[in-house]
Amino acid sequence: MEINNNQLLRFTTAGSVDDGKSTLIGRLLYDSKSIFEDQLDSVSKTSAKKGHNGVDLALFTDGLKDEREQGITIDVAYRYFTTPKRKFIIADTPGHIQYTRNMVTGASTANAAVILIDARHGVIEQTKRHSFIASLLNIPHLIVCINKMDLVDYSEEIYNSIITQFEEFSSKLITKDVCFIPISALLGDNVVNYSKNMDWYHEGTLLSVLENLHISSDINKIDARFPVQTVLRPQSEEYRDYRGYAGRIASGIYRVGDEVAVLPSGFQSKIKSINTGEHEIQEAYAPMSVSITLEDDIDVSRGNMIVRKNNQPEMEQEFDVMLCWLANEAAKSRAKYTIVHTSHEERAIIKDVVYKMDINTFERDSEDSNLSMNDIARVKIRTTRRMMLDAYRDNRNTGSIILIDESTNETVAAGMVV
Amino acid sequence: MSKYYLNYLDELESEAIYILREVWAQFENPVILFSGGKDSILVTHLAKKAFYPSKIPFALMHVDTGHNFPETIQFRNDLVKKLDVKLIVGSVQKSIDQGRVAEERGKNATRNSLQITTLLDAIEENKIDCAIGGGRRDEEKARAKERFFSHRDDFGQWDPKNQRPELWNILNGKHFEGEHFRAFPISNWTEMDVWNYIKRENISIPSLYFAHEREVVFRSNSWIPVSDYLNLEESEQIEKKKIRFRTLGDITITGGIESQADNLDKIVQEVSAMRKTERGDRSDDKRSETAMEDRKKQGYF
């Protein structure tokens, strides 16, 4: 497999206080030498104050005052480290059921999800919930770490039985790339350095797996989708007739000369030029931010999408999404919400709740149609005008929507087009 | 197909440009908070790229503590002229004169936290609905929780426990009158990324970042520059040292480090070998465990 140096890899870790998530992140940062002296000093002092022997690695991920006091993670926190091969962004999310919304948030942009299983307890409800969310959000790679191997005598038998447990339920998930690693975050086995205690394990450490995941194909490079964010119209003599359509390519590749259509109008033209800043380029691809000019003078504005003539998204006014309800307040039936899809906004109602998903058992409940915080359900949405949609499993950027409550301006739901 | 991927600096750049364009599209009257430090210079550079060939559609807003490095002010004025953008200055001195805030007393007195009032006043006075900042999540644990689009209530306060979830690349900047947003386009950059990018793009930055001779005193483990605003203790001795600054803030609280790095190559090399965080030399963060979180909740940058 080819290793692309210097790429950016985003991954999410979900877990609760007890399964060693904070310790694992602390271990990754510490062993990859991403901890600075003053951070180490401060954590050593706090560790001593709390009566720990040595450095409590979990303290490196300490956050807000309330979180420190309660020893829990409330909100998504982002951590960074770099190795000679890659830059990593960790979305560190809380794992309790009441924080499903944060897990969904952290998962939405991740290339990979790291799922922790306590070797003493095997697959539990929480494992299934985390895996389900990772799969629902279509995270391309799943890394299952069987942690606390030191507490089960580094037993290969226990490790294998947990893999079997996991595979029993994971056949229902859509994530194809799944791997397993036996680790001890506390002692450092197979996190950054190879374990001397598990000579039966021959695959990579967690860090080497993260460094070598093939992520170039994680973004759809087939279907060209360019949502227009804003139109650049310079006020200078030199650029009097310039109309540049500024945006970030959501998927696919664009070249100068491509025959394109502008949606929703359907007007056609050709790409005249592509710019990144002052540089003119011949070809651009996701996720580049560029500005595009067209041969013809047609009406293009924010919320429009420039696509290739022969490869267009579905234009729908009524469609199904898997919706995750994020707000404290429950969904109001037939209330109007603002729906946002790429740079395009319309008004929408939730027409029908098809079924609710029990994220612990994967069972569908078509009787209950109430949506409250952390619920996940398949719903029918109707919008005032047509949306330019792809299925989420084909395209994370053009298959995702959010709903905003017009009375509070809060983001109340996130949806994935089915 | 394999060549169709971005390296991490290009991806960070593309993300920041996307956020800057969203700010422009979603707000009426956004500004860039400009301190003259490398992060706000970087944001300004990215804004130039985001809107080329148009000029930057944002004014630069400087919250001036009055305790500046003269070099920073010179740099600011030159840049504003070069980019042909509007400059808004919020003056802490004016806030003091008007009795809005009172000067701190004592040896470590600074105007750092006084900036909050001046900043919020300037935002209200100029009807600003989005202030773009150069804050990065790697800087400090409270900043690790920041959104790209971060909501402030009509008192300018941040409620970290009740933030809007930000999914995929969809940013929700909807707000009521009187409320405003802070936008952080370089959230995902680390100090190392910033330096690597400054070097790659050859972005000009104030001379203070390069090693130079300066009169300093040793205080709280770093070299504090001698200035008219520094209250010298009897035991403290003025020395001449070759130093440079890793961050630029108020001249009274920004400590320098001894360094020979007098060009970008050497700085990148030096930063990659650093064993201390850059804010470790900022006495504003040393006051307590939650110094940044407390200030941010009140409306700090």
XYZ file of C-alpha atoms in Angstrom:
719
model
C 0.000 0.000 0.000
C 1.164 3.433 -0.887
C 1.852 5.853 1.957
C 1.096 9.467 1.250
C 3.371 11.600 3.327
C 2.263 14.827 4.908
C -1.441 14.215 4.686
C -3.905 15.330 7.301
C -5.801 12.571 9.078
C -8.769 13.335 11.327
C -9.897 10.693 13.750
C -12.357 10.488 16.557
C -12.131 8.614 19.806
C -15.249 7.773 21.717
C -15.339 6.369 25.168
C -16.305 6.947 28.767
C -14.218 7.678 31.840
C -13.530 4.067 32.606
C -12.382 2.593 29.344
C -9.130 4.518 29.232
C -9.841 6.933 26.389
C -8.098 9.898 28.002
C -5.185 7.711 28.989
C -4.909 6.473 25.403
C -4.839 9.987 23.972
C -2.357 11.057 26.638
C -0.208 8.034 25.745
C -0.322 8.825 22.016
C 0.689 12.434 22.642
C 3.328 11.522 25.202
C 4.998 8.687 23.297
C 4.922 10.606 20.012
C 6.765 13.387 21.877
C 4.007 15.928 21.379
C 3.927 17.040 25.012
C 5.816 20.166 25.960
C 7.826 20.577 29.168
C 5.490 23.121 30.740
C 2.485 20.873 30.052
C 4.347 17.922 31.572
C 5.291 20.007 34.624
C 1.746 21.100 35.173
C 0.363 17.572 34.783
C 3.066 16.107 37.055
C 2.138 18.618 39.744
C -1.571 17.848 39.460
C -0.849 14.098 39.480
C 1.159 14.469 42.684
C -1.573 16.607 44.240
C -4.102 13.883 43.503
C -1.802 11.274 44.973
C -1.005 9.385 41.762
C 2.271 7.557 41.319
C 4.077 9.094 38.379
C 2.329 11.030 35.638
C -1.406 10.525 35.096
C -1.532 10.560 31.284
C -5.272 11.214 31.270
C -4.659 14.708 32.611
C -3.147 15.836 29.295
C -6.652 15.945 27.872
C -8.065 18.012 30.725
C -10.424 20.679 29.556
C -12.904 23.068 31.064
C -13.284 23.727 34.774
C -16.496 21.690 35.096
C -14.959 18.790 33.234
C -11.986 18.707 35.548
C -14.190 18.889 38.601
C -16.488 16.126 37.425
C -13.809 14.060 35.698
C -15.821 13.807 32.490
C -15.718 15.175 28.970
C -18.729 17.335 28.182
C -17.907 18.646 24.768
C -15.780 17.747 21.772
C -12.173 18.827 22.293
C -9.609 18.833 19.540
C -6.002 17.676 19.971
C -3.134 17.794 17.537
C 0.031 15.895 16.939
C 2.369 15.373 14.073
C 4.731 12.586 13.117
C 7.166 12.654 10.203
C 4.457 10.912 8.159
C 1.254 12.764 8.964
C -0.499 15.505 10.863
C -3.289 14.220 13.105
C -6.381 15.915 14.464
C -8.141 14.052 17.245
C -11.767 14.862 17.948
C -11.980 13.721 21.538
C -15.650 13.066 22.248
C -17.550 11.947 25.329
C -19.081 8.481 25.132
C -22.105 8.576 27.414
C -25.455 8.069 25.808
C -26.509 11.620 26.664
C -23.648 12.908 24.546
C -24.548 11.151 21.315
C -24.806 14.573 19.688
C -21.151 15.281 20.443
C -20.101 11.921 19.114
C -21.981 12.590 15.903
C -20.319 16.003 15.654
C -16.824 14.583 16.125
C -17.537 11.751 13.704
C -18.877 13.946 10.927
C -15.483 14.939 9.526
C -13.387 11.976 10.669
C -11.396 9.677 8.408
C -11.175 7.089 11.148
C -12.812 6.160 14.435
C -10.898 4.612 17.294
C -13.195 2.448 19.406
C -12.062 1.289 22.805
C -13.064 -1.968 24.409
C -12.080 -2.896 27.955
C -10.525 -6.373 27.639
C -12.059 -7.379 30.967
C -15.597 -6.617 29.836
C -15.554 -7.339 26.112
C -18.185 -5.883 23.793
C -20.750 -3.897 25.768
C -23.706 -1.743 24.831
C -21.500 1.295 24.507
C -19.231 -0.469 22.017
C -22.208 -1.172 19.800
C -23.452 2.399 20.099
C -20.087 3.879 19.151
C -19.662 1.504 16.230
C -23.171 2.190 15.028
C -22.599 5.950 15.043
C -19.275 5.556 13.262
C -21.020 3.484 10.619
C -24.026 5.810 10.390
C -21.715 8.770 9.823
C -19.891 6.646 7.259
C -16.446 6.992 8.795
C -14.304 5.112 6.291
C -11.983 3.335 8.758
C -12.711 1.713 12.083
C -9.889 0.867 14.503
C -10.969 -1.275 17.430
C -8.510 -1.134 20.331
C -8.861 -3.873 22.920
C -7.485 -1.960 25.892
C -6.246 -2.997 29.354
C -4.620 -6.159 27.976
C -2.276 -5.944 30.987
C -5.235 -6.741 33.230
C -6.028 -9.998 31.388
C -2.441 -11.284 31.331
C -2.055 -10.260 27.708
C -4.182 -13.236 26.733
C -4.469 -13.975 23.041
C -7.507 -16.122 23.729
C -9.422 -13.246 25.325
C -8.387 -10.946 22.486
C -9.677 -13.403 19.885
C -12.950 -13.968 21.701
C -13.595 -10.209 21.771
C -12.971 -10.008 18.023
C -15.541 -12.769 17.546
C -18.046 -10.878 19.726
C -17.452 -7.731 17.721
C -17.845 -9.441 14.377
C -21.131 -10.975 15.448
C -22.863 -7.622 15.553
C -20.675 -5.600 13.175
C -21.894 -7.464 10.098
C -24.799 -4.996 10.222
C -22.471 -2.021 9.863
C -21.541 -0.497 6.540
C -17.937 0.294 7.463
C -15.753 -2.044 5.445
C -12.292 -1.281 6.760
C -12.118 -2.601 10.330
C -8.983 -3.598 12.221
C -8.221 -4.766 15.761
C -5.265 -3.969 18.018
C -4.550 -5.330 21.515
C -3.158 -2.500 23.650
C -2.482 -1.211 27.112
C -2.824 2.559 27.042
C -1.652 2.781 30.628
C 1.611 0.905 30.039
C 2.069 1.840 26.389
C 1.786 -1.607 24.784
C 1.160 -1.333 21.012
C 0.177 2.343 21.133
C 3.301 3.998 19.755
C 5.798 1.322 20.706
C 5.498 -2.414 20.114
C 4.542 -4.516 23.084
C 7.077 -6.936 24.521
C 4.245 -8.739 26.243
C 2.268 -9.897 23.217
C 4.600 -11.704 20.863
C 1.543 -13.408 19.335
C 0.446 -10.097 17.786
C 2.198 -9.173 14.541
C 0.165 -6.347 13.019
C 0.922 -2.663 13.519
C 0.785 -0.492 16.609
C -2.044 2.038 16.793
C 0.217 4.841 15.604
C 1.577 2.869 12.662
C -1.972 1.913 11.624
C -2.971 5.583 11.754
C 0.103 6.564 9.782
C -0.547 4.014 7.059
C -4.312 4.104 6.535
C -5.132 4.680 2.892
C -7.149 7.906 3.103
C -6.700 9.384 -0.379
C -9.906 7.695 -1.486
C -11.941 8.891 1.505
C -13.208 11.878 -0.446
C -15.340 11.132 -3.478
C -13.231 12.036 -6.549
C -15.787 10.838 -9.113
C -18.817 13.105 -8.807
C -17.822 16.735 -9.363
C -19.782 19.018 -7.005
C -18.952 22.682 -6.477
C -21.293 24.597 -4.149
C -20.926 28.350 -4.708
C -20.203 30.224 -1.480
C -19.991 33.739 -2.833
C -19.390 35.645 -6.055
C -16.190 37.685 -6.442
C -16.742 40.953 -8.309
C -13.675 43.161 -7.910
C -14.295 46.897 -8.012
C -11.147 47.630 -10.017
C -10.746 48.727 -13.658
C -8.509 45.797 -14.452
C -11.145 43.206 -13.478
C -14.237 45.101 -14.550
C -15.889 42.064 -16.170
C -14.581 39.471 -13.762
C -17.138 37.212 -12.079
C -15.442 34.533 -10.006
C -17.490 31.864 -8.268
C -15.812 31.147 -4.969
C -16.219 27.867 -3.132
C -14.645 24.716 -1.802
C -14.902 21.695 -4.079
C -17.115 19.195 -2.226
C -16.114 16.233 -4.365
C -14.634 15.302 -7.696
C -12.222 17.011 -10.089
C -12.665 20.095 -12.292
C -10.593 21.091 -15.311
C -10.496 24.194 -17.465
C -12.732 23.500 -20.500
C -15.093 21.124 -18.645
C -18.699 21.324 -19.767
C -20.719 22.189 -16.705
C -24.273 22.873 -15.612
C -25.318 25.328 -12.939
C -28.032 24.015 -10.629
C -30.865 24.521 -9.969
C -31.300 26.604 -13.153
C -29.676 23.987 -15.376
C -27.912 26.588 -17.541
C -24.835 25.188 -19.238
C -21.406 26.624 -19.877
C -17.711 25.776 -19.889
C -15.076 26.418 -17.258
C -12.943 29.322 -18.401
C -10.470 29.539 -15.545
C -9.725 28.156 -12.094
C -7.832 30.147 -9.474
C -6.368 29.493 -6.044
C -5.513 32.933 -4.761
C -3.510 34.629 -7.486
C -2.393 31.390 -9.109
C -4.233 30.213 -12.168
C -4.412 26.429 -12.358
C -5.664 23.930 -14.979
C -7.202 21.392 -12.650
C -8.614 21.372 -9.137
C -10.071 18.692 -6.873
C -11.770 18.223 -3.491
C -11.226 19.661 -0.907
C -9.557 22.647 -2.588
C -10.894 26.184 -2.143
C -10.888 27.858 -5.553
C -12.653 30.436 -7.653
C -14.036 29.457 -11.028
C -15.044 31.619 -13.980
C -17.349 30.444 -16.778
C -17.295 31.177 -20.510
C -20.867 32.462 -20.528
C -22.454 35.241 -18.572
C -25.151 33.354 -16.668
C -26.807 34.009 -13.363
C -24.933 32.204 -10.567
C -25.200 32.999 -6.882
C -24.618 31.596 -3.408
C -26.439 28.331 -2.906
C -26.085 27.277 -6.548
C -24.025 24.260 -7.464
C -21.726 23.892 -10.460
C -21.586 20.254 -11.598
C -20.425 18.368 -14.635
C -23.002 18.300 -17.416
C -23.206 14.517 -17.514
C -23.074 13.801 -13.802
C -25.688 15.569 -11.752
C -27.145 15.120 -8.261
C -30.817 14.334 -7.649
C -33.136 17.351 -7.501
C -35.662 16.621 -4.789
C -38.252 18.420 -2.752
C -39.222 15.446 -0.650
C -36.647 12.942 0.590
C -35.667 10.638 3.442
C -32.826 11.325 5.852
C -31.399 9.610 8.906
C -31.790 12.385 11.412
C -29.952 12.823 14.703
C -31.810 15.179 17.013
C -29.325 17.445 18.794
C -31.414 19.944 20.749
C -32.749 19.913 24.301
C -36.175 20.731 22.986
C -38.019 17.966 21.174
C -38.963 18.242 17.505
C -42.239 19.977 16.816
C -44.391 18.163 14.349
C -45.051 20.095 11.164
C -43.027 23.074 12.429
C -40.903 24.899 9.875
C -37.146 24.713 10.149
C -34.379 26.216 8.081
C -32.565 23.453 6.241
C -28.939 23.993 5.242
C -27.267 21.818 2.627
C -23.783 22.924 1.490
C -24.249 26.681 0.927
C -27.912 26.290 0.024
C -30.727 27.200 2.423
C -34.461 26.520 2.252
C -37.307 26.040 4.678
C -38.412 22.537 5.565
C -40.843 20.493 7.619
C -40.433 17.021 9.034
C -43.337 15.382 7.279
C -43.156 11.988 8.856
C -41.071 9.890 11.222
C -40.655 6.581 9.417
C -38.967 4.769 12.315
C -36.774 5.452 15.293
C -33.560 3.534 15.738
C -32.555 2.004 19.036
C -28.833 2.564 18.866
C -28.077 -0.123 21.424
C -29.987 -2.954 19.799
C -30.222 -1.644 16.204
C -33.955 -2.301 16.364
C -36.437 -0.150 14.514
C -39.466 1.315 16.224
C -42.097 2.600 13.812
C -44.660 3.390 16.535
C -42.843 6.149 18.394
C -42.672 9.384 16.416
C -41.317 11.744 19.072
C -37.856 13.092 18.443
C -35.934 14.264 21.469
C -32.276 14.893 22.213
C -29.905 12.147 20.990
C -32.626 10.278 19.105
C -31.779 8.878 15.707
C -34.615 8.321 13.255
C -35.412 7.967 9.603
C -37.675 10.849 8.622
C -39.300 12.297 5.535
C -38.463 15.919 4.868
C -40.298 18.285 2.574
C -38.679 21.546 1.470
C -40.027 24.737 -0.095
C -37.882 24.271 -3.184
C -35.799 21.518 -4.717
C -32.484 20.565 -3.094
C -29.477 19.210 -5.015
C -28.790 15.979 -3.170
C -26.520 12.964 -3.264
C -26.877 9.918 -1.042
C -24.761 10.319 2.079
C -23.070 6.972 1.574
C -21.758 8.194 -1.793
C -20.893 11.715 -0.738
C -20.546 12.974 2.822
C -20.387 16.644 1.781
C -23.394 16.779 -0.515
C -25.435 14.154 1.318
C -25.571 15.960 4.650
C -27.963 18.589 6.008
C -28.640 20.439 9.239
C -31.905 21.856 10.582
C -32.018 25.218 12.356
C -34.856 26.301 14.640
C -35.965 29.682 13.373
C -37.114 30.853 16.795
C -33.757 30.213 18.538
C -31.272 30.072 15.637
C -29.892 26.878 17.193
C -28.745 23.903 15.125
C -31.290 21.311 16.220
C -30.677 18.321 13.969
C -28.165 16.746 11.607
C -29.260 14.540 8.772
C -27.837 12.111 6.259
C -29.627 11.685 2.972
C -30.695 8.080 2.471
C -5.577 8.978 -9.209
C -3.065 8.910 -6.392
C -1.892 12.447 -6.944
C -5.307 13.905 -6.144
C -4.763 14.599 -2.486
C -3.634 17.693 -0.621
C -0.760 17.881 1.790
C -1.750 19.044 5.254
C -0.720 22.689 4.804
C -2.804 22.987 1.639
C -5.736 21.350 3.391
C -5.485 23.747 6.342
C -5.264 26.663 3.933
C -8.311 25.484 2.008
C -10.302 25.031 5.224
C -9.402 28.541 6.441
C -10.334 30.124 3.119
C -13.656 28.277 3.188
C -14.394 29.679 6.660
C -13.423 33.235 5.690
C -15.743 33.083 2.687
C -18.577 31.772 4.875
C -18.058 34.721 7.230
C -18.353 37.110 4.307
C -21.467 35.363 2.987
C -23.263 35.033 6.321
C -22.550 38.329 8.100
C -23.266 41.987 7.432
C -20.295 43.651 9.007
C -17.381 41.358 9.847
C -13.883 42.485 10.887
C -10.536 40.776 11.370
C -9.190 41.196 14.902
C -5.679 42.348 14.210
C -3.065 42.406 16.962
C 0.027 42.592 14.793
C 0.946 39.080 15.910
C 1.767 36.287 13.479
C -1.614 34.577 13.781
C -3.630 37.651 12.834
C -1.139 38.388 10.053
C -1.682 34.856 8.796
C -5.477 35.273 8.873
C -5.120 38.510 6.911
C -2.906 36.771 4.351
C -5.488 33.978 3.971
C -8.259 36.564 3.537
C -6.257 38.093 0.707
C -6.152 34.708 -1.017
C -9.801 33.953 -0.310
C -11.091 37.028 -2.139
C -8.479 37.578 -4.848
C -8.719 39.480 -7.185
C -11.095 41.505 -5.005
C -9.480 43.225 -2.073
C -10.081 42.002 1.467
C -13.715 42.852 2.251
C -13.114 43.116 6.005
C -11.814 46.023 8.082
C -8.944 45.259 10.437
C -9.757 45.977 14.068
C -6.966 46.535 16.567
C -7.630 46.571 20.294
C -4.847 48.889 21.340
C -3.707 48.538 24.938
C -1.430 51.556 24.532
C 1.372 49.264 25.739
C 2.630 48.349 22.323
C 5.872 47.426 20.736
C 6.519 50.377 18.408
C 7.490 47.834 15.719
C 4.000 46.299 15.837
C 2.238 49.602 15.239
C 4.549 50.437 12.342
C 3.903 47.022 10.820
C 0.137 47.401 11.256
C 0.062 50.800 9.574
C 2.179 49.631 6.637
C -0.004 46.579 6.088
C -3.266 48.523 6.198
C -1.863 50.881 3.594
C -0.605 48.080 1.367
C -3.900 46.164 1.440
C -6.030 49.279 1.188
C -8.373 48.206 3.990
C -10.069 50.161 6.737
C -8.495 50.186 10.207
C -10.637 50.408 13.352
C -8.795 51.039 16.609
C -10.385 50.326 19.978
C -8.337 52.104 22.601
C -7.905 50.766 26.123
C -6.488 54.152 27.135
C -9.765 55.738 26.074
C -11.729 53.166 28.088
C -9.593 54.068 31.122
C -10.038 57.806 30.554
C -13.776 57.372 30.257
C -13.841 55.440 33.502
C -15.119 52.247 31.799
C -12.247 50.264 33.311
C -9.624 50.822 35.989
C -5.913 50.226 35.585
C -4.503 47.251 37.493
C -1.927 47.973 40.198
C 1.199 46.238 41.386
C 4.319 44.733 39.918
C 2.633 42.502 37.367
C -0.042 45.021 36.409
C -1.129 44.653 32.798
C -3.867 45.902 30.572
C -4.523 42.446 29.225
C -7.916 41.826 30.806
C -8.940 45.465 30.314
C -9.016 44.689 26.607
C -12.259 42.741 27.051
C -14.293 45.876 27.758
C -12.653 47.843 24.960
C -13.168 44.989 22.510
C -16.851 44.583 23.359
C -17.385 48.364 23.250
C -15.748 48.573 19.822
C -17.857 45.672 18.547
C -21.031 47.392 19.725
C -20.052 50.868 18.569
C -19.139 49.697 15.065
C -22.122 47.316 14.814
C -19.837 44.380 14.141
C -21.626 41.050 13.863
C -18.585 38.846 13.405
C -15.040 39.285 14.682
C -12.548 36.986 12.988
C -9.714 35.923 15.262
C -6.435 34.059 14.928
C -7.125 31.811 17.930
C -5.911 28.230 17.615
C -7.180 25.185 19.464
C -3.676 23.973 20.282
C -2.863 27.133 22.235
C -4.743 26.515 25.414
C -7.188 23.989 26.877
C -10.167 26.377 26.826
C -9.471 27.181 23.191
C -9.452 23.437 22.377
C -13.235 23.585 22.742
C -13.848 26.451 20.336
C -16.025 26.170 17.289
C -15.128 27.712 13.917
C -18.216 29.892 14.345
C -18.510 30.729 18.007
C -21.623 32.393 19.339
C -21.531 35.356 21.772
C -24.665 36.530 23.587
C -25.654 40.189 23.757
C -23.249 40.659 26.685
C -20.460 39.318 24.496
C -20.148 36.209 26.655
C -19.143 32.699 25.635
C -21.047 29.723 27.048
C -18.734 26.777 26.464
C -21.197 24.203 27.761
C -23.927 25.254 25.409
C -22.250 25.593 22.020
C -23.874 24.909 18.693
C -22.778 21.590 17.282
C -20.739 22.021 14.091
C -21.153 19.144 11.681
C -19.383 18.396 8.419
C -18.532 21.758 6.910
C -21.881 23.395 7.575
C -21.518 26.579 9.621
C -24.497 28.186 11.339
C -23.918 31.907 11.846
C -27.545 32.867 12.456
C -27.952 35.336 15.272
C -30.267 37.927 16.773
C -29.566 41.623 16.807
C -27.043 42.576 19.457
C -25.417 39.155 19.464
C -22.249 38.515 17.570
C -19.974 35.738 16.463
C -16.290 35.054 16.689
C -14.885 33.123 13.757
C -11.639 31.150 13.989
C -10.416 30.121 10.547
C -7.068 28.770 11.776
C -8.513 26.699 14.641
C -6.830 23.547 13.386
C -3.354 24.990 12.901
C -0.557 24.407 15.391
C 2.301 26.793 16.072
C 4.501 24.620 13.865
C 1.964 24.716 11.008
C 1.817 28.508 11.226
C 5.592 28.840 10.957
C 5.881 26.299 8.165
C 3.220 28.145 6.213
C 4.698 31.599 6.858
C 7.981 30.247 5.542
C 6.408 28.574 2.533
C 4.427 31.668 1.545
C 7.184 34.013 2.602
C 4.748 36.184 4.572
C 6.322 39.256 6.101
C 6.074 39.525 9.891
C 7.316 42.099 12.438
C 11.054 42.101 13.125
C 10.333 41.197 16.762
C 9.919 37.565 15.774
C 13.540 37.420 14.628
C 16.478 37.295 17.035
C 17.673 40.788 17.915
C 19.546 42.583 20.719
C 17.279 44.095 23.345
C 17.285 45.403 26.914
C 15.387 42.978 29.094
C 14.828 41.849 32.666
C 14.399 38.270 33.818
C 10.944 37.744 35.336
C 8.749 34.623 35.764
C 11.231 32.532 33.787
C 11.353 34.656 30.672
C 12.951 37.845 29.361
C 10.554 40.792 29.641
C 11.436 43.765 27.425
C 12.291 47.045 29.123
C 9.743 49.729 28.247
C 8.202 52.854 29.755
C 5.375 50.719 31.103
C 7.475 48.257 33.042
C 7.616 48.682 36.838
C 11.121 47.593 37.758
C 11.698 45.815 41.067
C 14.811 46.798 43.006
C 16.297 43.341 42.682
C 15.793 43.244 38.931
C 18.682 44.014 36.628
C 18.491 45.307 33.109
C 20.551 43.174 30.743
C 21.225 43.182 27.055
C 20.367 39.879 25.390
C 19.883 38.491 21.920
C 16.258 37.421 22.038
C 13.192 36.906 19.932
C 9.468 36.653 20.701
C 7.342 33.571 20.022
C 4.095 35.459 20.506
C 3.364 39.168 20.539
C 0.998 40.677 23.051
C 1.049 43.602 25.378
C 4.699 44.683 25.786
C 4.416 44.326 29.569
C 3.564 40.629 29.540
C 5.262 39.223 26.482
C 8.421 37.396 27.368
C 11.164 36.733 24.855
C 13.437 33.746 24.559
C 17.176 33.771 24.024
C 17.718 32.847 20.413
C 20.039 33.099 17.433
C 17.226 32.504 14.936
C 17.330 35.556 12.687
C 15.569 34.136 9.615
C 12.529 31.973 8.871
C 14.545 28.810 8.237
C 16.201 29.084 11.601
C 12.900 29.890 13.327
C 11.196 26.816 11.859
C 14.150 24.743 12.997
C 14.087 26.288 16.452
C 10.323 25.895 16.901
C 10.457 22.231 15.918
C 13.002 21.623 18.664
C 11.074 23.647 21.291
C 10.148 21.858 24.437
C 7.835 24.539 25.838
C 4.475 25.808 24.574
C 4.464 29.298 23.149
C 2.011 30.631 25.700
C 4.379 29.429 28.433
C 6.075 32.820 28.127
C 2.836 34.747 28.502
C 2.249 35.843 32.078
C -1.460 36.424 31.369
C -1.979 32.665 31.189
C 0.120 31.894 34.240
C -2.192 33.599 36.692
C -4.317 30.507 37.305
C -5.263 27.110 35.872
C -8.368 28.556 34.266
C -7.103 32.052 33.411
C -7.929 31.701 29.716
C -11.280 30.008 30.225
C -12.383 32.740 32.666
C -11.372 35.555 30.332
C -12.910 33.863 27.308
C -16.282 33.466 29.019
C -16.317 37.220 29.589
C -15.637 37.960 25.969
C -11.867 37.775 25.492
C -10.371 36.839 22.135
